[in-house]
XYZ file of N, CA and C in Angstrom:
483
model
N -5.280 -0.588 36.747
C -5.675 -0.746 35.357
C -6.527 0.418 34.895
N -7.435 0.883 35.740
C -8.300 1.969 35.299
C -7.487 3.222 34.991
N -6.340 3.415 35.658
C -5.472 4.551 35.333
C -4.920 4.419 33.919
N -4.545 3.198 33.535
C -4.047 2.965 32.178
C -5.137 3.272 31.151
N -6.341 2.840 31.433
C -7.462 3.100 30.526
C -7.727 4.604 30.459
N -7.680 5.279 31.587
C -7.897 6.741 31.585
C -6.819 7.459 30.765
N -5.567 7.037 30.915
C -4.488 7.657 30.137
C -4.676 7.389 28.646
N -5.020 6.159 28.303
C -5.279 5.821 26.907
C -6.443 6.658 26.373
N -7.512 6.756 27.148
C -8.675 7.545 26.748
C -8.270 9.000 26.491
N -7.488 9.574 27.403
C -7.051 10.962 27.240
C -6.216 11.131 25.970
N -5.344 10.183 25.683
C -4.516 10.261 24.476
C -5.372 10.135 23.216
N -6.371 9.253 23.246
C -7.253 9.080 22.093
C -8.101 10.338 21.889
N -8.606 10.918 22.974
C -9.359 12.172 22.874
C -8.468 13.257 22.273
N -7.233 13.346 22.727
C -6.303 14.344 22.190
C -6.072 14.133 20.693
N -5.950 12.888 20.276
C -5.792 12.591 18.854
C -7.037 13.024 18.092
N -8.193 12.715 18.638
C -9.464 13.091 18.005
C -9.539 14.604 17.804
N -8.994 15.352 18.761
C -9.024 16.821 18.704
C -7.828 17.402 17.957
N -6.971 16.529 17.408
C -5.831 16.989 16.629
C -4.646 17.448 17.452
N -4.601 17.080 18.728
C -3.527 17.533 19.604
C -2.510 16.451 19.934
N -2.667 15.272 19.379
C -1.745 14.181 19.677
C -1.518 13.407 18.382
N -0.315 13.468 17.826
C -0.091 12.770 16.561
C -0.081 11.256 16.748
N -1.110 10.617 16.275
C -1.188 9.158 16.306
C -1.856 8.718 15.012
N -1.050 8.406 13.990
C -1.613 8.077 12.675
C -2.617 6.922 12.706
N -2.341 5.878 13.479
C -3.259 4.729 13.521
C -4.620 5.144 14.070
N -4.606 5.879 15.161
C -5.860 6.317 15.776
C -6.587 7.290 14.862
N -5.849 8.210 14.256
C -6.463 9.166 13.331
C -7.119 8.436 12.155
N -6.457 7.399 11.634
C -7.040 6.617 10.528
C -8.344 5.941 10.956
N -8.366 5.417 12.184
C -9.598 4.787 12.666
C -10.741 5.800 12.686
N -10.488 6.974 13.230
C -11.530 8.004 13.261
C -11.948 8.407 11.850
N -10.997 8.506 10.939
C -11.309 8.892 9.561
C -12.208 7.860 8.875
N -12.063 6.597 9.250
C -12.864 5.535 8.628
C -14.256 5.428 9.226
N -14.476 6.022 10.385
C -15.823 6.113 10.930
C -16.190 5.046 11.951
N -17.339 5.297 12.562
C -17.835 4.464 13.658
C -18.015 3.004 13.266
N -18.554 2.763 12.103
C -18.797 1.382 11.683
C -17.484 0.601 11.604
N -16.474 1.225 11.045
C -15.170 0.565 10.936
C -14.571 0.312 12.316
N -14.669 1.333 13.182
C -14.143 1.186 14.541
C -14.844 0.035 15.258
N -16.157 -0.030 15.144
C -16.925 -1.103 15.788
C -16.510 -2.473 15.242
N -16.251 -2.557 13.957
C -15.798 -3.818 13.364
C -14.430 -4.219 13.920
N -13.560 -3.231 14.162
C -12.255 -3.535 14.750
C -12.419 -4.098 16.164
N -13.355 -3.542 16.926
C -13.617 -4.066 18.272
C -14.053 -5.530 18.170
N -14.978 -5.805 17.260
C -15.468 -7.177 17.096
C -14.340 -8.109 16.645
N -13.530 -7.664 15.718
C -12.415 -8.473 15.222
C -11.444 -8.829 16.352
N -11.105 -7.839 17.153
C -10.179 -8.090 18.258
C -10.794 -9.015 19.304
N -12.084 -8.865 19.565
C -12.760 -9.745 20.527
C -12.709 -11.195 20.053
N -12.907 -11.411 18.767
C -12.829 -12.772 18.215
C -11.406 -13.312 18.371
N -10.407 -12.474 18.116
C -9.025 -12.924 18.250
C -8.694 -13.289 19.699
N -9.215 -12.514 20.651
C -9.028 -12.852 22.073
C -9.647 -14.223 22.346
N -10.861 -14.408 21.876
C -11.563 -15.672 22.122
C -10.823 -16.851 21.496
N -10.358 -16.688 20.276
C -9.650 -17.786 19.614
C -8.355 -18.135 20.341
N -7.599 -17.116 20.747
C -6.377 -17.401 21.504
C -6.707 -18.053 22.842
N -7.803 -17.645 23.442
C -8.225 -18.255 24.698
C -8.578 -19.719 24.528
N -9.290 -20.026 23.464
C -9.688 -21.413 23.204
C -8.479 -22.297 22.980
N -7.476 -21.772 22.288
C -6.292 -22.589 22.008
C -5.306 -22.601 23.163
N -5.593 -21.812 24.213
C -4.719 -21.789 25.374
C -3.478 -20.931 25.187
N -3.490 -20.056 24.178
C -2.349 -19.187 23.912
C -2.415 -17.979 24.840
N -1.787 -18.105 26.012
C -1.840 -17.052 27.030
C -1.214 -15.758 26.530
N -0.033 -15.835 25.943
C 0.640 -14.631 25.449
C -0.193 -13.965 24.351
N -0.737 -14.765 23.460
C -1.594 -14.218 22.397
C -2.838 -13.571 22.965
N -3.424 -14.183 23.979
C -4.618 -13.619 24.615
C -4.293 -12.271 25.253
N -3.125 -12.164 25.860
C -2.715 -10.892 26.460
C -2.553 -9.829 25.373
N -1.837 -10.159 24.297
C -1.622 -9.194 23.213
C -2.940 -8.758 22.587
N -3.792 -9.711 22.284
C -5.064 -9.391 21.635
C -6.000 -8.649 22.593
N -5.886 -8.920 23.896
C -6.688 -8.179 24.875
C -6.290 -6.709 24.878
N -4.992 -6.439 24.780
C -4.529 -5.048 24.709
C -5.066 -4.381 23.445
N -5.058 -5.107 22.319
C -5.621 -4.567 21.078
C -7.113 -4.285 21.234
N -7.805 -5.217 21.882
C -9.249 -5.053 22.111
C -9.518 -3.817 22.955
N -8.779 -3.659 24.048
C -8.988 -2.499 24.910
C -8.713 -1.197 24.162
N -7.658 -1.170 23.369
C -7.341 0.027 22.577
C -8.513 0.372 21.648
N -8.953 -0.594 20.870
C -10.037 -0.326 19.922
C -11.344 0.009 20.634
N -11.577 -0.593 21.782
C -12.766 -0.281 22.569
C -12.732 1.171 23.039
N -11.578 1.619 23.501
C -11.447 3.006 23.946
C -11.659 3.960 22.762
N -11.153 3.617 21.596
C -11.390 4.457 20.411
C -12.892 4.542 20.131
N -13.588 3.421 20.247
C -15.038 3.435 20.050
C -15.727 4.288 21.107
N -15.300 4.170 22.361
C -15.865 5.012 23.419
C -15.728 6.482 23.060
N -14.537 6.890 22.631
C -14.302 8.298 22.288
C -15.204 8.697 21.119
N -15.304 7.843 20.136
C -16.180 8.123 18.986
C -17.619 8.371 19.438
N -18.046 7.635 20.456
C -19.427 7.739 20.945
C -19.587 8.731 22.101
N -18.484 9.352 22.525
C -18.563 10.305 23.626
C -18.699 9.657 24.994
N -18.206 8.428 25.112
C -18.268 7.695 26.381
C -16.967 7.910 27.137
N -17.082 8.262 28.398
C -15.927 8.425 29.277
C -15.732 7.120 30.047
N -14.506 6.735 30.348
C -14.307 5.515 31.140
C -15.121 5.516 32.436
N -15.300 6.677 33.044
C -16.073 6.751 34.284
C -17.509 6.278 34.079
N -18.051 6.451 32.866
C -19.393 5.944 32.562
C -19.427 4.421 32.699
N -18.372 3.779 32.229
C -18.283 2.314 32.297
C -18.063 1.876 33.736
N -17.185 2.569 34.456
C -16.934 2.204 35.849
C -18.210 2.371 36.677
N -18.992 3.420 36.387
C -20.252 3.622 37.112
C -21.217 2.467 36.851
N -21.267 1.998 35.612
C -22.128 0.851 35.294
C -21.644 -0.395 36.022
N -20.332 -0.567 36.099
C -19.795 -1.725 36.817
C -20.130 -1.647 38.301
N -20.042 -0.451 38.889
C -20.419 -0.294 40.304
C -21.903 -0.599 40.493
N -22.736 -0.138 39.569
C -24.173 -0.394 39.651
C -24.456 -1.893 39.617
N -23.796 -2.597 38.722
C -23.981 -4.047 38.631
C -23.487 -4.747 39.897
N -22.385 -4.275 40.441
C -21.861 -4.856 41.674
C -22.866 -4.694 42.808
N -23.490 -3.523 42.880
C -24.503 -3.299 43.916
C -25.713 -4.207 43.719
N -26.089 -4.456 42.474
C -27.244 -5.314 42.192
C -26.958 -6.789 42.409
N -25.761 -7.234 41.980
C -25.511 -8.668 41.906
C -24.321 -9.145 42.723
N -23.661 -8.239 43.435
C -22.538 -8.655 44.256
C -21.197 -8.617 43.554
N -21.205 -8.511 42.245
C -19.986 -8.314 41.468
C -20.381 -7.698 40.136
N -19.431 -7.141 39.435
C -19.730 -6.414 38.198
C -19.862 -7.376 37.019
N -20.715 -8.369 37.181
C -20.879 -9.340 36.119
C -21.867 -8.848 35.077
N -21.970 -9.596 33.986
C -22.909 -9.272 32.925
C -24.320 -9.367 33.479
N -25.180 -8.445 33.037
C -26.575 -8.525 33.470
C -27.158 -9.850 33.028
N -27.996 -10.450 33.859
C -28.525 -11.778 33.519
C -29.425 -11.736 32.308
N -29.242 -12.715 31.455
C -30.169 -12.935 30.354
C -31.229 -13.854 30.913
N -32.451 -13.506 30.692
C -33.509 -14.334 31.248
C -34.114 -15.140 30.131
N -34.010 -16.391 30.232
C -34.479 -17.320 29.220
C -33.741 -18.624 29.441
N -34.220 -19.658 28.838
C -33.545 -20.940 29.000
C -33.489 -21.340 30.458
N -32.299 -21.660 30.942
C -32.148 -22.153 32.306
C -32.382 -21.077 33.362
N -32.412 -19.802 32.962
C -32.600 -18.729 33.931
C -34.034 -18.223 34.007
N -34.939 -18.774 33.242
C -36.323 -18.304 33.259
C -36.622 -17.424 32.065
N -37.803 -16.780 32.027
C -38.192 -15.982 30.869
C -37.320 -14.751 30.731
N -37.176 -14.240 29.512
C -36.435 -12.998 29.335
C -35.768 -12.896 27.994
N -34.479 -12.561 27.963
C -33.784 -12.294 26.721
C -33.307 -13.599 26.097
N -34.093 -14.107 25.218
C -33.729 -15.282 24.442
C -34.619 -15.271 23.216
N -34.037 -15.404 22.062
C -34.776 -15.369 20.812
C -35.649 -14.124 20.688
N -35.099 -12.990 21.075
C -35.794 -11.728 20.891
C -36.763 -11.358 21.981
N -36.906 -12.177 23.010
C -37.825 -11.881 24.118
C -37.123 -10.934 25.076
N -37.217 -9.609 24.803
C -36.454 -8.619 25.545
C -37.156 -8.170 26.810
N -36.731 -8.700 27.958
C -37.232 -8.282 29.263
C -38.752 -8.095 29.276
N -39.465 -9.158 29.024
C -40.928 -9.077 29.003
C -41.512 -8.821 30.382
N -40.830 -9.241 31.420
C -41.286 -8.887 32.755
C -40.222 -7.997 33.396
N -40.426 -7.604 34.616
C -39.506 -6.644 35.223
C -38.638 -7.272 36.308
N -38.368 -8.575 36.217
C -37.564 -9.228 37.256
C -36.393 -9.976 36.626
N -35.307 -10.043 37.366
C -34.142 -10.793 36.917
C -34.366 -12.279 37.200
N -33.392 -13.111 36.801
C -33.532 -14.550 36.999
C -33.641 -14.922 38.467
N -33.179 -14.074 39.374
C -33.267 -14.413 40.798
C -34.421 -13.690 41.488
N -35.287 -13.058 40.696
C -36.483 -12.458 41.262
C -36.370 -11.003 41.646
N -35.135 -10.443 41.587
C -34.994 -9.017 41.918
C -35.512 -8.159 40.772
N -36.146 -7.024 41.083
C -36.672 -6.164 40.018
C -35.569 -5.510 39.204
N -35.877 -5.258 37.944
C -34.975 -4.532 37.055
C -35.394 -3.070 37.009
N -35.604 -2.473 38.146
C -36.061 -1.090 38.210
C -35.036 -0.136 37.614
N -33.795 -0.580 37.472
C -32.738 0.275 36.978
C -32.685 0.357 35.458
N -33.469 -0.460 34.743
C -33.457 -0.408 33.295
C -34.118 0.872 32.802
N -33.578 1.475 31.738
C -34.212 2.676 31.220
C -35.626 2.375 30.743
N -36.509 3.343 30.924
C -37.917 3.156 30.556
C -38.070 2.850 29.077
N -37.199 3.397 28.243
C -37.335 3.203 26.801
C -36.496 2.040 26.278
N -36.033 1.155 27.158
C -35.164 0.041 26.769
C -35.769 -0.796 25.643
N -37.017 -1.215 25.820
C -37.645 -2.065 24.812
C -37.813 -1.342 23.491
N -38.284 -0.103 23.538
C -38.521 0.610 22.288
C -37.219 0.855 21.533
N -36.137 1.182 22.246
C -34.858 1.394 21.585
C -34.360 0.080 20.988
N -34.427 -0.994 21.750
C -33.952 -2.293 21.264
C -34.734 -2.738 20.037
N -36.048 -2.560 20.075
C -36.863 -2.981 18.929
C -36.617 -2.084 17.728
N -36.485 -0.777 17.947
C -36.239 0.160 16.858
C -34.907 -0.154 16.193
N -33.911 -0.557 16.991
C -32.592 -0.863 16.462
C -32.541 -2.265 15.847
N -33.626 -3.018 15.957
C -33.646 -4.361 15.401
C -32.854 -5.351 16.218
N -32.693 -5.069 17.494
C -31.883 -5.933 18.359
C -32.556 -7.282 18.529
N -31.762 -8.316 18.474
C -32.242 -9.656 18.750
C -31.105 -10.434 19.382
N -30.980 -10.370 20.719
C -29.872 -11.043 21.384
C -29.812 -12.530 21.104
N -30.907 -13.108 20.642
C -30.910 -14.536 20.364
C -30.303 -14.882 19.026
N -29.936 -13.854 18.244
C -29.285 -14.117 16.969
C -30.250 -14.434 15.858
N -31.523 -14.104 16.016
C -32.523 -14.386 14.998
C -32.573 -13.338 13.913
N -33.754 -13.145 13.310
C -33.902 -12.273 12.159
C -33.481 -10.829 12.401
N -33.508 -10.339 13.631
C -33.142 -8.963 13.902
C -31.645 -8.725 13.953
N -30.863 -9.783 13.720
C -29.420 -9.663 13.815
C -28.918 -8.650 12.796
N -27.947 -7.856 13.204
C -27.411 -6.820 12.315
C -26.889 -7.438 11.039
N -27.198 -6.775 9.915
C -26.717 -7.285 8.657
C -25.216 -7.228 8.599
N -24.627 -8.234 8.016
C -23.189 -8.265 7.849
C -22.462 -8.811 9.072
N -23.182 -9.089 10.133
C -22.507 -9.596 11.337
C -21.817 -10.911 11.003
N -20.614 -11.052 11.460
C -19.902 -12.293 11.274
C -19.060 -12.342 9.997
N -19.229 -11.355 9.095
C -18.441 -11.373 7.876
C -17.059 -10.822 8.156
N -16.065 -11.392 7.539
C -14.688 -10.901 7.656
C -14.400 -9.969 6.490
N -13.436 -9.037 6.706
C -13.046 -8.122 5.638
C -12.360 -8.879 4.550
């Protein structure tokens, strides 16, 4: 699978540089980062909805759309697939598999819930979060991040076109 993602990434980069004629991809870049990010969110919702209804074929199709739009966003932001694979390897080393980093709050203890962004330096199982960037809190607060969905939530989130 990672080979497919790498090939897609290379084709999207080529389109971005004007070396690969792909009108759909070129239109996404022309509309800008915000539009591309909205497409990623839209496709993620479609994957989730097909998953909830048990539509396996639809989930597969929408997952491919999600991956495509995600790769376009990566290219827009200058992210290489290897950056993502490295993060997955890092998580695997920390937690035994490349799962989502633990949110600390609620049933997992103090941490990311209702805007409480990593107030201490330990994960829900007591291991240190020494791998977090030193400026994590300042960047999250400056960006108005609120993983709990409170007042810091990005404006316009959840609206459909």
